[in-house]
């Protein structure tokens, strides 16, 4: 729930222990699945100790705080005075149980969250180069972030033409190659880390139960279909990104780009191999940026949240029934994962529909002028 | 989607939402009643199922069992031995038994431990037969306590012991075992056996792999014959053994011609299988699962929490079958388990037995339990739209959607206050529950439990109800100290939602407990708060609070326990209702009241309360924790709601202006 092999704090500690004993975890062994630069960063932070020190606590709190500040910045820039006040955004983020739990669990995924939010923040402020570099860093850390490059490129293509897109892509690949080059040097001139970090994510090599949808299909009984499932899941996450970009990004409206990015984050959440709570932090904290679309929603975010917590709090019960009492089985726990994914997809489709509606109202303003009640849309 | 759209429009045309909202209070009452009716309906033909074997490998009763006449002589001989050393102390007894077992070829071990509760030292003897054929990773346990407790009396388990020793000799000579056999002879089936099970999984050096099943044998009679077998299966915290194991034991026993009683069915009802007997069995099973760990926490319950499928077979005195057929049941069951290739995983772990051969599976009864928690969610919704409290300002006449929509908003300050109140009360009682649950181990003081029950639990709650509703409430009204109605409204809403949620969470783990508590608390739906509180409202609130108070139910269950009430006599009364029968039953109750003094009757609740407090330290039973985390704080919150007089904001006026 809070940590998976690819972003667990404990395995990071193991890596640090190995490093401080002059063993490089990337040349042999399959313990650590964190990117090398991250490991070295933490090694410096923790001064080669395994025990937590002041630095790590400070680091995680700082990550959280910065994320909150970036959210406020985006909110101010995009929504102006129509959105929630900065204080509310800060409260929503800081007192969100997801955020608290993520910070306490010290999953390294929180760094990625900050990066993605910063990318959006940079985009809103028209700092495309910075955004692309941050996106490169984020992709380096968690792989999936490169999906977000597609909407950004499309946005640039619509507004600034093809040459800018090519420049962006070059910048992105340059960032990645520099990062991978450093990692190559750090892990004693071996490319094994690519296998450990990214191939694990793509091929789902370490099967552990988590809140996602993948693990159930990779249990021993379905071994025959493994390749098929791998293809389906990997394609599923990617396939919606381009159509969504084409549909929603039509002008230089920043909100649209932000919306597409957010939808993509949501899609990645349930199509990714090792989802954790930290993913939900990013997704559910950003909900509050889109106050504009609340009026057309079928279910208000309050109800969504209520359901979410009810479902999530059931998860430990089912886990206990399966693992401790062994009177239940894996289906019990997987059911929770399914419900979570269902909830998220409901929220996503609800927001998309609401977005389309408000777009329609904006384009057909003249129709509704006579009586102030806009027509109820069922189909567009 | 189009169909949904049509339905939605239809509903809107019919003004359905308004009607539903108006019906909410009634729905809240109706749903628990429907749920109980549906539970009863489960016993009707077509609803329940016959038990069957899911696991093919078990093959119960397929092999011929040789535990017959010649072994009977050995059993008699061992019985003489046991009767001879009846008056020796437990150390001598264990030493003698130890010699016997070593002679038979067992590896034996003596464990001594300190019983924390009584402060005495106790002995446990256990013997292992490492099966030469097996891979030494799995074991079956045959546990026979020296003294068995039944209805408050401690008796030397003569029949059970002689049978187990006879079986020990016999089992050792069979060559079929693929799993190890462990024989345990604890001093009693409660603390000692629990200690052994815990120690086996943690500290003991001589072990024989994971425990696949455990059978506890209990037969205090010293005769050659038994009447029937009483099977106990309920574990702690709603854990049940796999239904396959129970089926195996029952199937084999019936093959041997012994009837099996489950859920305390009396001998006379063992041959009947009609609607009434099934209902009785269903509810007495439900209660025994819900209350397990409180008064009865030994024998098969000792194995709870370690993934061991455990049952207890008690041979009840009678003249139907000889004691070796009881032995054959045990032997054959062990043989069936021995056949297993994997651990028990087929069949059901969640079920309710309606008799030895009938059951209801989880899919059938869970919806009716979920109905209870839905009722609480509806009550929460209802307090959101304020349907209960017609007197708080809006009468039903001008009750329309616009008003309801206004109601979705809360005044900020009262709402925050109510959340804080709820958190404070809940956390206080969580601390209280944690403090009281391990009261024995922390402080080695002998408590006066009578004092603890009445002076610290029952009397204060009663006093709170009466003083609260009849003194504080009028006083505050007169002094005109009022709170905003939104406070009461949101507090009720939070409480109801929390209750519904907690019941639902518990339902998966311990259905029976969640169901019983849900029903006991369900009268709370009729709590009202009002601007104009009068005597009628106060007495109504008082009655509701009394009905939902944990202390009241403690008294009720306690007295019933002392009275030795059996659901079966109620069944008898209803099924064959005649006036003389009713008179006889009433006479029985009167006789009982005549015989027992009030003090004796008052001991019932004390027993239960003591059991509740000790159950966590004894067997990690959560019942008391659950009650003090959920039931008591919510009850206190609702007490607060009913005590504090309210004033309404100008919500209604505003909404009228807008309309």
Short mmCIF file of C-alpha atoms in Angstrom, two decimals, chain B residues 111-116 120-124 187-188 191-193 195-196:
data_model
loop_
_atom_site.label_atom_id
_atom_site.label_comp_id
_atom_site.label_asym_id
_atom_site.label_seq_id
_atom_site.Cartn_x
_atom_site.Cartn_y
_atom_site.Cartn_z
CA UNK B 111 6.04 -27.90 30.04
CA UNK B 112 5.60 -25.86 33.17
CA UNK B 113 4.28 -22.36 33.21
CA UNK B 114 2.94 -19.72 35.52
CA UNK B 115 -0.73 -18.94 35.15
CA UNK B 116 -0.78 -15.14 35.27
CA UNK B 120 -0.35 -20.91 40.22
CA UNK B 121 2.08 -23.12 38.40
CA UNK B 122 0.58 -25.49 35.88
CA UNK B 123 1.80 -28.54 33.98
CA UNK B 124 1.32 -29.58 30.40
CA UNK B 187 -4.10 -29.44 33.07
CA UNK B 188 -7.18 -27.60 31.92
CA UNK B 191 -5.16 -21.25 30.30
CA UNK B 192 -2.92 -24.31 29.99
CA UNK B 193 -4.00 -25.28 26.49
CA UNK B 195 -0.34 -21.39 26.78
CA UNK B 196 0.72 -24.56 25.01
#
